[in-house]
XYZ file of C-alpha atoms in Angstrom:
346
model
C 0.000 0.000 0.000
C 1.366 3.425 -0.948
C 0.051 6.205 1.245
C 1.737 9.100 -0.573
C 1.480 9.749 -4.320
C 4.506 11.863 -5.334
C 2.772 13.180 -8.459
C 0.051 14.762 -6.300
C 2.457 16.939 -4.296
C 0.958 20.374 -3.732
C -2.488 19.095 -4.712
C -5.653 18.214 -2.812
C -7.333 14.999 -3.946
C -10.942 15.791 -4.874
C -12.034 12.269 -5.808
C -10.798 9.076 -7.436
C -12.683 6.344 -9.298
C -11.958 3.114 -11.163
C -13.495 3.218 -14.651
C -11.941 2.318 -18.005
C -8.793 3.284 -16.069
C -8.155 4.880 -12.695
C -9.076 8.562 -12.848
C -8.281 11.126 -10.150
C -9.110 14.821 -9.942
C -6.970 17.162 -7.839
C -7.024 20.835 -6.949
C -4.086 23.051 -6.041
C -3.657 23.630 -2.321
C -4.983 27.105 -1.559
C -6.375 27.376 -5.084
C -9.846 28.272 -6.282
C -12.657 25.786 -5.450
C -13.296 25.349 -9.166
C -10.771 24.173 -11.711
C -9.108 20.763 -11.425
C -6.256 18.696 -12.841
C -6.913 15.191 -14.155
C -4.710 12.140 -13.581
C -4.879 8.568 -14.933
C -3.213 5.355 -13.792
C -3.302 1.677 -14.667
C -2.009 0.441 -11.309
C -2.713 3.183 -8.747
C 1.030 3.686 -8.173
C 2.276 5.656 -11.177
C 0.099 8.534 -12.390
C 0.091 10.523 -15.635
C -1.222 14.084 -15.677
C -3.990 15.046 -18.092
C -3.266 18.692 -17.368
C -5.719 21.324 -16.236
C -9.230 20.309 -17.336
C -10.509 23.515 -18.914
C -13.938 21.981 -19.594
C -14.502 21.795 -15.811
C -13.486 25.411 -15.157
C -17.081 26.320 -14.206
C -17.632 23.336 -11.922
C -16.743 23.145 -8.241
C -16.228 19.377 -8.291
C -17.478 17.403 -5.286
C -17.790 13.860 -6.653
C -16.716 11.509 -9.417
C -18.242 8.249 -10.674
C -17.535 5.726 -13.430
C -20.116 4.775 -16.049
C -20.215 1.963 -18.609
C -18.476 4.148 -21.180
C -16.654 6.836 -19.216
C -17.070 9.108 -16.220
C -19.381 11.694 -14.635
C -18.374 14.518 -12.287
C -20.836 16.295 -10.007
C -20.733 19.464 -7.967
C -21.896 23.066 -8.013
C -21.934 25.277 -11.062
C -20.022 28.535 -10.791
C -20.397 31.406 -10.395
C -23.127 31.017 -7.777
C -26.252 33.168 -7.701
C -27.490 35.008 -4.606
C -30.030 32.239 -4.046
C -27.313 29.578 -4.002
C -25.254 27.353 -6.260
C -26.968 25.273 -8.922
C -26.259 21.553 -9.225
C -24.120 20.561 -12.165
C -23.037 17.239 -13.628
C -20.542 16.806 -16.470
C -19.717 13.637 -18.393
C -16.664 12.400 -20.277
C -15.586 9.342 -22.242
C -11.844 9.740 -21.696
C -11.472 11.961 -18.613
C -10.046 14.789 -20.752
C -12.964 16.269 -22.713
C -16.058 17.030 -20.604
C -19.525 18.308 -21.470
C -22.364 19.526 -19.227
C -25.508 17.431 -18.805
C -29.142 18.397 -18.252
C -29.801 18.723 -14.518
C -32.839 20.512 -13.037
C -31.440 23.564 -11.248
C -33.177 23.062 -7.934
C -30.273 22.783 -5.491
C -28.365 25.209 -3.328
C -25.413 23.060 -2.318
C -24.897 21.273 -5.601
C -24.403 17.554 -6.165
C -22.422 16.075 -3.276
C -22.060 12.499 -4.562
C -22.841 10.235 -7.538
C -23.022 6.447 -7.697
C -23.596 3.980 -10.518
C -25.840 0.917 -10.508
C -26.404 -1.667 -13.218
C -29.499 0.209 -14.394
C -28.802 3.895 -13.785
C -26.796 6.667 -12.179
C -27.930 8.270 -8.917
C -26.857 11.662 -7.582
C -27.618 13.277 -4.230
C -27.583 16.930 -3.151
C -29.681 19.606 -1.474
C -32.358 21.988 -2.742
C -32.740 25.723 -2.221
C -35.350 24.831 0.408
C -32.657 22.778 2.209
C -34.313 19.483 1.347
C -32.403 16.311 0.517
C -32.642 15.814 -3.267
C -31.961 12.756 -5.451
C -31.542 12.671 -9.239
C -31.519 9.660 -11.560
C -30.180 9.213 -15.095
C -30.095 6.211 -17.423
C -27.701 7.719 -19.948
C -25.604 10.216 -17.960
C -26.959 13.124 -20.034
C -30.566 13.639 -18.932
C -31.274 13.763 -15.203
C -34.641 13.800 -13.437
C -35.490 14.505 -9.815
C -36.610 11.388 -7.949
C -40.120 12.117 -6.711
C -40.308 11.834 -2.948
C -42.467 13.627 -0.418
C -41.054 11.958 2.663
C -41.098 14.349 5.662
C -37.713 12.983 6.705
C -36.153 14.674 3.641
C -37.492 18.088 4.672
C -36.264 20.496 7.370
C -38.041 19.852 10.667
C -39.331 22.983 12.388
C -39.797 22.753 16.158
C -42.099 25.179 17.954
C -41.719 25.483 21.719
C -44.357 26.939 24.068
C -43.350 27.150 27.734
C -46.035 27.089 30.422
C -45.810 27.915 34.118
C -47.324 24.809 35.724
C -49.190 21.654 34.835
C -52.078 20.015 36.669
C -49.656 18.640 39.275
C -48.135 22.014 39.941
C -44.951 21.383 37.952
C -43.619 23.770 35.303
C -43.649 22.189 31.853
C -42.886 22.897 28.211
C -45.252 22.115 25.367
C -43.200 21.187 22.314
C -44.716 20.910 18.847
C -42.598 18.867 16.422
C -44.286 18.618 13.037
C -47.865 17.567 13.758
C -47.068 16.048 17.179
C -47.309 17.908 20.475
C -45.449 16.732 23.586
C -45.665 17.937 27.191
C -42.281 17.800 28.927
C -41.274 18.385 32.549
C -37.718 18.671 33.850
C -35.709 15.498 33.264
C -38.051 14.107 30.618
C -37.231 13.585 26.957
C -39.046 12.783 23.724
C -37.822 10.793 20.703
C -38.897 11.981 17.257
C -37.793 11.682 13.637
C -35.945 14.956 14.153
C -33.933 13.573 17.048
C -34.216 13.430 20.828
C -35.124 16.474 22.916
C -34.927 16.689 26.679
C -35.656 19.255 29.385
C -32.561 20.289 31.313
C -34.123 22.741 33.726
C -37.391 24.479 34.494
C -37.130 27.677 36.497
C -39.446 30.517 37.454
C -38.389 32.575 34.416
C -36.737 30.213 31.902
C -36.951 26.686 30.630
C -33.948 24.979 29.000
C -34.612 22.450 26.246
C -31.747 20.602 24.602
C -31.422 18.380 21.536
C -29.350 15.253 21.797
C -26.803 16.888 19.490
C -26.089 19.600 22.076
C -28.005 22.485 20.524
C -30.364 24.281 22.879
C -33.676 26.148 22.803
C -34.224 28.508 25.727
C -37.540 30.250 26.264
C -39.325 32.104 29.038
C -42.772 31.013 30.279
C -45.429 32.247 27.896
C -42.921 32.837 25.112
C -42.070 30.612 22.184
C -38.908 29.516 20.447
C -38.289 27.718 17.185
C -35.482 25.567 15.867
C -34.939 23.884 12.529
C -33.225 20.512 12.078
C -31.712 20.228 8.580
C -30.455 17.056 6.920
C -27.244 17.330 4.896
C -26.563 14.456 2.464
C -22.910 13.735 1.692
C -22.550 10.247 0.192
C -24.780 7.809 -1.715
C -24.418 4.101 -2.536
C -26.751 1.701 -4.334
C -26.963 -1.983 -5.123
C -29.987 -3.269 -6.994
C -33.104 -1.628 -5.518
C -31.290 -0.730 -2.296
C -30.118 2.868 -1.814
C -28.284 4.318 1.190
C -27.532 8.008 1.734
C -25.314 9.139 4.598
C -24.517 12.547 6.012
C -25.697 14.355 9.110
C -28.697 16.106 10.578
C -29.072 18.906 13.073
C -28.083 22.504 13.440
C -24.859 23.523 11.719
C -22.747 23.602 14.884
C -23.863 20.271 16.308
C -24.688 17.711 13.608
C -25.185 14.027 14.370
C -24.571 11.181 11.871
C -27.651 10.259 9.832
C -28.622 7.519 7.375
C -31.475 7.580 4.831
C -32.258 4.245 3.160
C -34.665 2.689 0.676
C -35.182 -0.941 -0.334
C -37.447 -0.236 -3.322
C -35.392 1.988 -5.652
C -36.353 5.162 -3.807
C -40.142 4.778 -3.719
C -40.239 4.741 0.093
C -37.623 5.837 2.593
C -36.632 5.477 6.224
C -34.120 7.401 8.273
C -32.029 6.473 11.271
C -29.745 8.558 13.422
C -26.456 7.264 14.703
C -26.103 7.328 18.477
C -28.155 10.528 19.040
C -25.684 11.728 21.659
C -22.727 11.373 19.289
C -21.784 14.389 17.187
C -20.193 13.860 13.785
C -20.980 12.972 10.200
C -20.960 9.993 7.829
C -18.928 11.042 4.800
C -18.708 7.809 2.764
C -20.896 4.727 2.451
C -20.490 1.390 0.636
C -22.848 -1.554 0.070
C -21.525 -5.090 -0.375
C -24.249 -7.705 -0.427
C -26.098 -7.565 2.900
C -23.405 -5.423 4.481
C -23.287 -1.609 4.659
C -20.080 0.116 5.768
C -19.874 3.850 6.437
C -16.903 5.992 7.417
C -16.767 9.436 8.922
C -15.666 11.480 11.913
C -16.939 11.842 15.433
C -16.374 14.062 18.437
C -12.985 15.694 18.171
C -12.751 14.656 14.485
C -11.802 11.088 15.475
C -12.026 8.673 12.514
C -14.879 6.193 12.821
C -16.273 3.189 10.955
C -19.905 2.018 11.122
C -21.272 -1.320 9.942
C -24.759 -2.742 9.476
C -26.648 -5.501 7.793
C -29.472 -4.369 5.564
C -32.411 -5.217 7.808
C -31.294 -2.973 10.692
C -31.632 0.753 11.149
C -29.524 2.107 13.997
C -25.826 2.759 14.214
C -23.081 1.939 16.672
C -19.742 3.650 16.079
C -16.247 2.273 16.601
C -13.250 4.330 17.615
C -9.776 4.379 16.112
C -8.783 1.084 17.757
C -11.596 -0.710 15.980
C -10.739 1.093 12.752
C -7.189 -0.272 12.886
C -8.514 -3.766 13.619
C -10.894 -3.414 10.708
C -8.057 -2.375 8.363
C -5.938 -5.316 9.525
C -8.859 -7.639 8.835
C -9.303 -6.190 5.369
C -5.620 -6.726 4.649
C -5.955 -10.361 5.717
C -8.773 -10.841 3.148
C -10.485 -13.091 5.699
C -14.246 -12.461 5.443
C -14.903 -13.790 8.960
C -12.145 -11.610 10.398
C -13.584 -8.556 8.661
C -17.066 -9.229 10.044
C -15.688 -9.783 13.545
C -13.644 -6.552 13.427
C -16.584 -4.318 12.553
C -19.073 -3.088 15.163
C -22.700 -4.049 14.717
C -25.571 -1.667 14.113
C -28.323 -2.244 16.628
């Protein structure tokens, strides 16, 4: 294994993919977010530069995927408008010449990842309304938005009304999350699709409510406070009808790892949060048969690996010690050792 690629000195690796040949895109350290250099390799050790890819000058590249006859690159089109950056996907047969494709311009953060299945290409990003968005293409040129009205793809607005006392004489907070209303006293908590909220304190003038991710809503009796939980998709993987999207959900300062998944090609979806008291994000996900493996970072930016079988929906994270054991197991190419080294989703 070679951890350092001499040819990439002074460059930041944007993404790498195995297609007709290995293709990597890099960006100069400290350079503009758009504009990349292409590299190709037959063995992953020696790399040949394709030079600066002028066709991608107006694309802030975030992801790269291989197709049956070439490559696609996704990201945000530049320059950005005041309302946000539009999604953009380019395709190429040789990694040198690129052309834009037809993508509905409905996203603010652009296309964060692309994956290929036997039947189609799938891309994930975020809309101007901060909703998780998925696009599908069968030819790499024409893309359509996957129709989904799942509430778990939309921002969750939480309305808090704080009351002086309940029937037992205790102060309480009435919390409306979507269409559900919950009455909480000090020490109690409620579990919702948006996460877990608990009451830290109830005083004569203030009530402290806290999400599991550490973000707080403070309000005085009789007043109201609102908070919005936003899902941010980062990576997508698919195998057959199964699709998994990973990223995070929460307020910007305190996100928690999140997983969206579908077993029917995106017709219906479910969402699970990693340990709701664990801050971090899932930045890459892979599907191999019944197994799903995700990588990311946790509290203090510690590297983490998550593992699940398809029929489960909650996550247990492993720290760096387990990551090293997992890597050793991978190097041994022993399937049983790999399974034993990975933590199990609950």
